[in-house]
mmCIF file of C-alpha atoms in Angstrom:
data_model
loop_
_atom_site.group_PDB
_atom_site.id
_atom_site.type_symbol
_atom_site.label_atom_id
_atom_site.label_comp_id
_atom_site.label_asym_id
_atom_site.label_seq_id
_atom_site.Cartn_x
_atom_site.Cartn_y
_atom_site.Cartn_z
ATOM 1 C CA MET A 284 7.622 -31.688 24.005
ATOM 2 C CA PRO A 285 9.040 -28.833 22.262
ATOM 3 C CA GLU A 286 7.632 -27.446 19.401
ATOM 4 C CA PRO A 287 8.988 -28.663 16.081
ATOM 5 C CA PRO A 288 10.464 -26.302 13.426
ATOM 6 C CA ARG A 289 8.783 -23.890 11.052
ATOM 7 C CA PRO A 290 9.405 -23.662 7.243
ATOM 8 C CA ARG A 291 12.936 -20.588 6.528
ATOM 9 C CA VAL A 292 10.814 -17.581 5.152
ATOM 10 C CA ALA A 293 12.178 -15.430 2.205
ATOM 11 C CA SER A 294 10.165 -12.847 1.334
ATOM 12 C CA LEU A 295 10.618 -10.875 -1.914
ATOM 13 C CA VAL A 296 8.570 -8.251 -1.260
ATOM 14 C CA PRO A 297 7.238 -6.254 1.821
ATOM 15 C CA SER A 298 3.652 -7.892 2.248
ATOM 16 C CA GLY A 299 5.207 -10.381 2.960
ATOM 17 C CA THR A 300 6.840 -9.905 5.270
ATOM 18 C CA ASP A 301 4.243 -7.153 6.992
ATOM 19 C CA ILE A 302 1.939 -11.002 6.871
ATOM 20 C CA VAL A 303 4.169 -13.500 8.548
ATOM 21 C CA ALA A 304 5.394 -10.362 10.993
ATOM 22 C CA ALA A 305 1.781 -10.459 11.374
ATOM 23 C CA LEU A 306 1.382 -14.169 12.454
ATOM 24 C CA GLY A 307 3.974 -14.036 15.050
ATOM 25 C CA LEU A 308 6.434 -15.799 12.777
ATOM 26 C CA GLY A 309 8.691 -12.530 11.916
ATOM 27 C CA GLN A 310 11.618 -14.850 13.920
ATOM 28 C CA HIS A 311 11.951 -17.088 11.285
ATOM 29 C CA LEU A 312 12.476 -14.791 8.103
ATOM 30 C CA VAL A 313 15.863 -15.642 6.377
ATOM 31 C CA GLY A 314 16.010 -13.054 3.098
ATOM 32 C CA VAL A 315 14.021 -10.039 3.119
ATOM 33 C CA SER A 316 13.337 -7.154 -0.440
ATOM 34 C CA HIS A 317 15.210 -4.531 -0.355
ATOM 35 C CA GLU A 318 11.891 -2.519 0.157
ATOM 36 C CA CYS A 319 11.408 -4.066 3.379
ATOM 37 C CA ASP A 320 10.433 -2.085 5.817
ATOM 38 C CA HIS A 321 8.736 -3.799 8.781
ATOM 39 C CA ARG A 322 11.084 -3.730 11.842
ATOM 40 C CA VAL A 323 11.940 -7.753 12.164
ATOM 41 C CA ALA A 324 13.833 -7.615 8.370
ATOM 42 C CA ASP A 325 16.450 -5.257 9.786
ATOM 43 C CA GLY A 326 19.461 -6.837 9.706
ATOM 44 C CA LEU A 327 18.633 -9.815 7.550
ATOM 45 C CA PRO A 328 20.400 -10.480 3.965
ATOM 46 C CA VAL A 329 18.284 -8.421 1.177
ATOM 47 C CA LEU A 330 17.623 -10.092 -2.030
ATOM 48 C CA THR A 331 16.461 -8.314 -4.587
ATOM 49 C CA SER A 332 17.069 -4.808 -6.285
ATOM 50 C CA SER A 333 15.544 -2.406 -9.077
ATOM 51 C CA THR A 334 16.406 -2.299 -12.129
ATOM 52 C CA LEU A 335 15.522 1.630 -12.500
ATOM 53 C CA PRO A 336 18.063 4.294 -10.997
ATOM 54 C CA SER A 337 16.678 5.689 -7.890
ATOM 55 C CA GLU A 338 14.031 7.570 -7.070
ATOM 56 C CA ALA A 339 15.822 9.855 -5.673
ATOM 57 C CA GLY A 340 15.907 13.283 -6.611
ATOM 58 C CA HIS A 341 13.620 11.863 -9.262
ATOM 59 C CA PRO A 342 10.359 13.749 -10.627
ATOM 60 C CA PRO A 343 7.448 11.781 -10.429
ATOM 61 C CA ALA A 344 6.504 12.168 -13.690
ATOM 62 C CA GLU A 345 10.119 10.615 -14.829
ATOM 63 C CA ILE A 346 9.475 8.463 -12.390
ATOM 64 C CA ASP A 347 6.194 7.568 -14.287
ATOM 65 C CA ARG A 348 8.301 7.395 -17.413
ATOM 66 C CA LEU A 349 10.933 5.429 -16.818
ATOM 67 C CA VAL A 350 8.814 3.117 -15.766
ATOM 68 C CA SER A 351 6.193 3.183 -18.397
ATOM 69 C CA GLU A 352 9.351 2.606 -20.804
ATOM 70 C CA ALA A 353 10.765 -0.213 -19.359
ATOM 71 C CA VAL A 354 6.802 -2.300 -20.008
ATOM 72 C CA GLY A 355 6.971 -1.068 -22.796
ATOM 73 C CA GLU A 356 10.190 -3.008 -23.450
ATOM 74 C CA GLY A 357 9.231 -6.010 -21.681
ATOM 75 C CA ALA A 358 12.583 -5.517 -19.522
ATOM 76 C CA PRO A 359 12.139 -6.694 -15.951
ATOM 77 C CA LEU A 360 12.328 -3.635 -13.060
ATOM 78 C CA PHE A 361 14.095 -5.890 -10.896
ATOM 79 C CA ARG A 362 16.607 -8.581 -9.755
ATOM 80 C CA THR A 363 16.954 -10.858 -7.579
ATOM 81 C CA ASP A 364 19.899 -12.120 -6.159
ATOM 82 C CA ARG A 365 19.193 -15.958 -6.802
ATOM 83 C CA GLU A 366 23.019 -17.034 -5.486
ATOM 84 C CA ARG A 367 21.986 -16.261 -2.035
ATOM 85 C CA LEU A 368 18.389 -17.139 -1.684
ATOM 86 C CA ALA A 369 19.791 -20.260 -2.496
ATOM 87 C CA ALA A 370 22.787 -20.058 -0.077
ATOM 88 C CA LEU A 371 19.569 -19.185 1.918
ATOM 89 C CA GLU A 372 18.652 -22.854 1.842
ATOM 90 C CA PRO A 373 14.612 -21.142 2.776
ATOM 91 C CA ASP A 374 11.845 -23.429 3.142
ATOM 92 C CA VAL A 375 8.699 -20.881 2.335
ATOM 93 C CA VAL A 376 9.733 -17.611 -0.642
ATOM 94 C CA VAL A 377 6.677 -15.372 -1.050
ATOM 95 C CA GLY A 378 6.271 -14.008 -3.900
ATOM 96 C CA GLN A 379 3.287 -11.903 -5.847
ATOM 97 C CA ASP A 380 1.663 -11.425 -9.395
ATOM 98 C CA ILE A 381 -0.149 -8.752 -8.004
ATOM 99 C CA CYS A 382 1.757 -5.635 -9.035
ATOM 100 C CA ASP A 383 4.555 -5.832 -11.632
ATOM 101 C CA VAL A 384 6.096 -2.427 -10.940
ATOM 102 C CA CYS A 385 5.661 -2.176 -7.484
ATOM 103 C CA ALA A 386 8.111 -6.166 -6.521
ATOM 104 C CA VAL A 387 9.369 -8.643 -8.372
ATOM 105 C CA PRO A 388 6.892 -10.613 -10.422
ATOM 106 C CA GLY A 389 5.817 -14.405 -8.904
ATOM 107 C CA GLY A 390 6.783 -15.191 -12.618
ATOM 108 C CA GLN A 391 10.514 -14.092 -12.118
ATOM 109 C CA VAL A 392 11.091 -15.924 -8.902
ATOM 110 C CA ALA A 393 9.722 -18.966 -10.032
ATOM 111 C CA GLU A 394 11.976 -19.258 -12.851
ATOM 112 C CA GLY A 395 14.506 -19.641 -10.255
ATOM 113 C CA LEU A 396 13.412 -21.001 -6.798
ATOM 114 C CA PRO A 397 15.449 -22.989 -4.525
ATOM 115 C CA ASP A 398 15.473 -27.124 -4.798
ATOM 116 C CA GLY A 399 12.572 -28.093 -2.166
ATOM 117 C CA ALA A 400 11.303 -24.615 -1.937
ATOM 118 C CA GLU A 401 7.705 -23.814 -1.807
ATOM 119 C CA LEU A 402 6.621 -20.489 -3.748
ATOM 120 C CA VAL A 403 3.367 -18.683 -1.984
ATOM 121 C CA THR A 404 2.481 -16.711 -4.472
ATOM 122 C CA LEU A 405 0.727 -13.064 -2.841
ATOM 123 C CA SER A 406 -2.270 -12.164 -4.759
ATOM 124 C CA ALA A 407 -4.629 -10.117 -3.289
ATOM 125 C CA THR A 408 -6.386 -6.956 -4.997
ATOM 126 C CA SER A 409 -9.712 -6.887 -2.073
ATOM 127 C CA LEU A 410 -9.997 -7.132 1.552
ATOM 128 C CA ALA A 411 -11.496 -10.730 0.580
ATOM 129 C CA GLY A 412 -8.812 -11.448 -1.172
ATOM 130 C CA LEU A 413 -6.103 -10.510 2.223
ATOM 131 C CA ASN A 414 -7.965 -13.309 3.940
ATOM 132 C CA GLU A 415 -6.393 -15.666 1.476
ATOM 133 C CA ASP A 416 -2.877 -14.221 1.330
ATOM 134 C CA LEU A 417 -3.072 -14.795 5.589
ATOM 135 C CA ARG A 418 -4.386 -18.175 4.961
ATOM 136 C CA ARG A 419 -1.487 -19.481 2.478
ATOM 137 C CA VAL A 420 1.107 -17.287 4.501
ATOM 138 C CA GLY A 421 -0.713 -19.255 7.147
ATOM 139 C CA ALA A 422 -0.657 -22.725 5.607
ATOM 140 C CA ALA A 423 3.115 -22.965 5.045
ATOM 141 C CA LEU A 424 4.425 -21.625 8.385
ATOM 142 C CA ASP A 425 1.821 -24.423 9.785
ATOM 143 C CA ALA A 426 0.498 -21.843 11.240
ATOM 144 C CA PRO A 427 -3.248 -21.379 9.463
ATOM 145 C CA ASP A 428 -4.952 -20.961 13.379
ATOM 146 C CA ARG A 429 -3.122 -17.439 13.439
ATOM 147 C CA ALA A 430 -3.786 -17.296 9.960
ATOM 148 C CA GLU A 431 -7.923 -17.404 10.958
ATOM 149 C CA GLN A 432 -7.791 -14.894 13.710
ATOM 150 C CA GLN A 433 -5.410 -12.748 12.021
ATOM 151 C CA ALA A 434 -8.230 -12.324 9.515
ATOM 152 C CA ARG A 435 -11.082 -12.161 12.341
ATOM 153 C CA ALA A 436 -9.547 -9.275 13.837
ATOM 154 C CA ILE A 437 -9.143 -7.574 10.821
ATOM 155 C CA GLY A 438 -12.508 -7.898 9.575
ATOM 156 C CA ASP A 439 -13.400 -6.994 13.466
ATOM 157 C CA ALA A 440 -11.931 -4.215 13.394
ATOM 158 C CA HIS A 441 -13.961 -2.812 10.782
ATOM 159 C CA ALA A 442 -17.008 -3.737 11.445
ATOM 160 C CA ARG A 443 -16.217 -1.699 13.961
ATOM 161 C CA VAL A 444 -15.383 1.520 12.097
ATOM 162 C CA ALA A 445 -17.844 1.298 9.841
ATOM 163 C CA ALA A 446 -20.750 0.994 12.184
ATOM 164 C CA ARG A 447 -19.883 4.430 13.958
ATOM 165 C CA VAL A 448 -20.464 5.388 10.568
ATOM 166 C CA ALA A 449 -23.616 3.374 9.235
ATOM 167 C CA CYS A 450 -25.681 6.549 9.753
ATOM 168 C CA GLU A 451 -23.155 8.974 8.191
ATOM 169 C CA ARG A 452 -23.298 11.581 5.459
ATOM 170 C CA ARG A 453 -20.948 10.407 2.994
ATOM 171 C CA PRO A 454 -18.880 12.180 1.667
ATOM 172 C CA ARG A 455 -17.460 12.434 -1.311
ATOM 173 C CA VAL A 456 -13.915 10.855 -1.844
ATOM 174 C CA LEU A 457 -10.603 10.809 -3.939
ATOM 175 C CA ALA A 458 -7.992 8.175 -3.493
ATOM 176 C CA LEU A 459 -4.770 9.861 -5.787
ATOM 177 C CA GLU A 460 -1.940 6.858 -5.592
ATOM 178 C CA TRP A 461 0.045 9.295 -8.139
ATOM 179 C CA GLY A 462 0.339 12.986 -8.762
ATOM 180 C CA ASP A 463 2.174 13.626 -11.312
ATOM 181 C CA PRO A 464 0.400 12.104 -14.170
ATOM 182 C CA PRO A 465 -2.348 11.117 -11.023
ATOM 183 C CA PHE A 466 -3.754 7.681 -11.219
ATOM 184 C CA LEU A 467 -7.261 6.890 -9.237
ATOM 185 C CA GLY A 468 -7.075 4.511 -6.004
ATOM 186 C CA GLY A 469 -8.181 1.166 -7.074
ATOM 187 C CA HIS A 470 -8.364 -2.556 -6.026
ATOM 188 C CA TRP A 471 -8.457 -2.203 -2.390
ATOM 189 C CA ILE A 472 -8.694 1.778 -2.205
ATOM 190 C CA PRO A 473 -12.688 1.838 -2.577
ATOM 191 C CA GLU A 474 -14.220 -0.782 0.175
ATOM 192 C CA LEU A 475 -11.279 1.337 3.650
ATOM 193 C CA VAL A 476 -13.332 4.360 1.662
ATOM 194 C CA ALA A 477 -16.796 2.387 1.832
ATOM 195 C CA ILE A 478 -15.938 0.920 5.463
ATOM 196 C CA ALA A 479 -14.616 4.614 6.904
ATOM 197 C CA GLY A 480 -18.004 5.671 5.827
ATOM 198 C CA GLY A 481 -16.903 7.318 2.728
ATOM 199 C CA ASN A 482 -17.637 6.798 -1.188
ATOM 200 C CA HIS A 483 -14.961 6.431 -3.748
ATOM 201 C CA VAL A 484 -15.575 8.582 -6.763
ATOM 202 C CA LEU A 485 -13.762 7.877 -10.011
ATOM 203 C CA ALA A 486 -13.091 3.663 -8.762
ATOM 204 C CA ALA A 487 -14.922 1.301 -7.847
ATOM 205 C CA ALA A 488 -13.608 -1.638 -5.431
ATOM 206 C CA GLY A 489 -12.138 -4.582 -7.332
ATOM 207 C CA GLU A 490 -11.051 -1.863 -10.206
ATOM 208 C CA PRO A 491 -7.004 -1.571 -10.634
ATOM 209 C CA SER A 492 -5.480 1.660 -10.299
ATOM 210 C CA ARG A 493 -5.496 3.843 -14.159
ATOM 211 C CA ARG A 494 -4.273 6.935 -14.847
ATOM 212 C CA SER A 495 -6.668 10.232 -14.803
ATOM 213 C CA SER A 496 -6.492 13.891 -15.555
ATOM 214 C CA TRP A 497 -6.887 16.767 -13.327
ATOM 215 C CA GLU A 498 -10.320 17.739 -16.169
ATOM 216 C CA GLU A 499 -11.950 14.197 -14.586
ATOM 217 C CA ILE A 500 -11.120 14.856 -11.132
ATOM 218 C CA ALA A 501 -12.649 18.222 -10.830
ATOM 219 C CA GLU A 502 -15.646 17.301 -13.096
ATOM 220 C CA ALA A 503 -16.561 14.657 -10.424
ATOM 221 C CA ASP A 504 -16.294 17.001 -7.256
ATOM 222 C CA PRO A 505 -14.905 15.336 -4.858
ATOM 223 C CA ASP A 506 -15.176 16.832 -1.207
ATOM 224 C CA VAL A 507 -12.079 15.314 0.469
ATOM 225 C CA ILE A 508 -9.266 14.296 -2.125
ATOM 226 C CA VAL A 509 -6.560 11.352 -0.145
ATOM 227 C CA PHE A 510 -3.442 11.941 -1.728
ATOM 228 C CA MET A 511 -1.087 8.128 -0.978
ATOM 229 C CA PRO A 512 1.520 7.873 -3.815
ATOM 230 C CA CYS A 513 2.482 4.868 -4.066
ATOM 231 C CA GLY A 514 5.907 3.777 -2.129
ATOM 232 C CA TYR A 515 6.161 7.482 -0.828
ATOM 233 C CA SER A 516 6.195 8.108 2.950
ATOM 234 C CA LEU A 517 4.433 11.323 4.709
ATOM 235 C CA GLY A 518 7.732 13.335 3.909
ATOM 236 C CA ARG A 519 7.350 13.026 0.925
ATOM 237 C CA ALA A 520 3.199 13.270 0.131
ATOM 238 C CA LEU A 521 3.524 16.714 1.694
ATOM 239 C CA GLU A 522 6.419 17.404 -0.780
ATOM 240 C CA GLU A 523 5.346 16.621 -3.523
ATOM 241 C CA SER A 524 1.380 18.294 -2.914
ATOM 242 C CA ARG A 525 2.795 21.529 -1.622
ATOM 243 C CA ALA A 526 3.894 21.361 -5.387
ATOM 244 C CA LEU A 527 1.317 20.367 -6.763
ATOM 245 C CA LEU A 528 -1.582 22.374 -4.548
ATOM 246 C CA ASP A 529 0.765 25.423 -7.283
ATOM 247 C CA GLU A 530 -1.013 23.626 -9.815
ATOM 248 C CA PRO A 531 -3.618 25.836 -11.207
ATOM 249 C CA GLU A 532 -5.159 22.772 -12.036
ATOM 250 C CA VAL A 533 -5.603 21.612 -8.565
ATOM 251 C CA ALA A 534 -5.513 25.198 -6.758
ATOM 252 C CA GLY A 535 -8.950 25.120 -8.455
ATOM 253 C CA LEU A 536 -10.289 22.608 -7.064
ATOM 254 C CA ARG A 537 -13.406 22.901 -4.925
ATOM 255 C CA ALA A 538 -11.581 20.197 -1.840
ATOM 256 C CA VAL A 539 -8.603 21.682 -2.173
ATOM 257 C CA GLU A 540 -10.348 25.336 -1.465
ATOM 258 C CA GLU A 541 -12.010 23.837 1.436
ATOM 259 C CA GLY A 542 -8.324 23.114 2.708
ATOM 260 C CA ASN A 543 -9.506 18.412 2.255
ATOM 261 C CA TRP A 544 -6.412 17.851 0.930
ATOM 262 C CA TRP A 545 -4.413 15.067 2.977
ATOM 263 C CA ALA A 546 -1.211 13.681 2.560
ATOM 264 C CA THR A 547 -1.110 10.182 4.292
ATOM 265 C CA HIS A 548 1.819 8.414 5.302
ATOM 266 C CA ALA A 549 0.988 6.025 1.650
ATOM 267 C CA THR A 550 3.286 2.910 2.353
ATOM 268 C CA THR A 551 2.638 2.313 5.893
ATOM 269 C CA LEU A 552 -1.245 3.297 5.372
ATOM 270 C CA PHE A 553 -2.706 2.501 1.960
ATOM 271 C CA SER A 554 -0.030 0.731 -0.579
ATOM 272 C CA ARG A 555 0.330 -2.818 0.230
ATOM 273 C CA CYS A 556 -3.318 -5.604 0.964
ATOM 274 C CA THR A 557 -2.039 -6.600 4.765
ATOM 275 C CA PRO A 558 -3.047 -6.469 7.831
ATOM 276 C CA GLY A 559 -1.758 -3.030 7.906
ATOM 277 C CA VAL A 560 -5.260 -2.186 6.757
ATOM 278 C CA VAL A 561 -6.157 -1.907 10.314
ATOM 279 C CA THR A 562 -4.274 1.769 10.945
ATOM 280 C CA ALA A 563 -5.541 2.587 7.181
ATOM 281 C CA VAL A 564 -9.257 2.677 7.946
ATOM 282 C CA PRO A 565 -9.204 4.074 11.453
ATOM 283 C CA ILE A 566 -7.116 6.967 9.729
ATOM 284 C CA LEU A 567 -9.722 7.502 6.836
ATOM 285 C CA ALA A 568 -13.192 7.544 9.235
ATOM 286 C CA SER A 569 -11.034 10.195 11.141
ATOM 287 C CA ILE A 570 -10.479 12.220 7.893
ATOM 288 C CA LEU A 571 -14.101 11.878 7.181
ATOM 289 C CA HIS A 572 -15.662 11.905 10.337
ATOM 290 C CA PRO A 573 -13.397 14.687 12.592
ATOM 291 C CA GLU A 574 -16.730 14.122 15.362
ATOM 292 C CA HIS A 575 -16.787 10.803 15.592
ATOM 293 C CA PHE A 576 -13.380 9.803 15.805
ATOM 294 C CA PRO A 577 -10.341 10.881 17.947
ATOM 295 C CA PRO A 578 -7.863 13.184 15.741
ATOM 296 C CA VAL A 579 -5.800 12.363 13.009
ATOM 297 C CA PRO A 580 -2.063 11.601 13.921
ATOM 298 C CA ALA A 581 -0.051 13.933 12.427
ATOM 299 C CA ARG A 582 3.375 11.263 11.618
ATOM 300 C CA ARG A 583 0.238 9.256 9.621
ATOM 301 C CA ALA A 584 -1.053 11.772 7.775
ATOM 302 C CA GLN A 585 -1.741 15.733 7.228
ATOM 303 C CA GLN A 586 -4.121 18.637 5.760
ATOM 304 C CA VAL A 587 -2.393 20.591 3.093
ATOM 305 C CA SER A 588 -3.628 23.966 1.875
ATOM 306 C CA ALA A 589 -2.542 25.709 -1.925
ATOM 307 C CA GLY A 590 0.683 27.864 -0.864
ATOM 308 C CA SER A 591 1.054 26.483 2.564
ATOM 309 C CA GLU A 592 5.037 25.168 4.488
ATOM 310 C CA SER A 593 3.845 22.839 6.711
ATOM 311 C CA GLY A 594 0.758 20.743 7.155
ATOM 312 C CA THR A 595 -1.752 21.403 9.515
ATOM 313 C CA LEU A 596 -4.655 19.255 11.927
#
C-alpha cells in the first residue's frame, strides 16, 4: 500500500530547513528563506529577504550599528513574500522565535500564515530544546519516529565524545560570537563546549549571547578562544580574525599569544541549534583535546596567529 502524501513544507528559517533535511524529508520542501544554505534548498522558491543593506563590504561594527538602530526603531529586519508563500499552498510553515535579528520572527510569520497552514515555531536555546524542536517538526510532518531517532542519535554522538574527555583537564574556553564589538556565545554554545571537554567562561548554558569588552575577556583569561561570528563562513571568520589580531588589546590576550585563537565555519557549526551540533562537538573536542581526536578539518576551523596571513593547523 503506498505511503500517504506528506505535508508540503515552507521553511522561513535555516534551522527549519536543516531539521526537515535531517528527518529525510527535504523533498517535501516547497519554499525556503534567503539564508537557507542546506543543499536541499537549492533551486527552491525564496520566500524571505533582509530589509538591511547587503552585509558585503560592511565592517562588523557597521553591521552591529545598522542592526541595533533598526531594532531600536522597532523596524522589521526581514520581509516575507506573502503572495508567493500563499501561492505555494504549504501545509506546514516553519518559523522561529529565538532571535529577531537572525531570521523572520514567528509573530511576523503568524500574521500572514496561508489559509489552512500549520505554523511550527522553533524555539531551541539548548540541546533539550533541540529535541523538542525535532519532535514538533516530526509531528507536523507525520514522522514522529524519525524525530525520536534523530534525537537519540545526537545524544549518543555527544555521549561518545564526552566519555573520551571525561578524565582530562578542562581548558577555559571563550566562544566569541561577534568580534566588533565582542559578543559572547550563549544559549547552546556553553553546552557544546562542556561536552567537548572545556569550561566556558563568562557565559553559562542557557544564557543569551551578550555584549562584552576586551577588558572583560582579558580579565577572564581564557586558555582558548573559539571565534564563531554569527552567520560567517570560515573565510570571513579568518579575514576578521586577522584584522582583530592586529589590535593590541586582542593580540595581547594570553590565548592569542599562545596560538590558541581558532576561527571557525560558524554558520554550519554553531550559529543555529540543529542536528549540525553532531559535527560541531567533535570539532571543538579536536581543538581542546587534540591528543584524543583527529586533526581539525581545515575547511571547518583554523588556528590564527597575530600577524599571520593564513590559518595553520
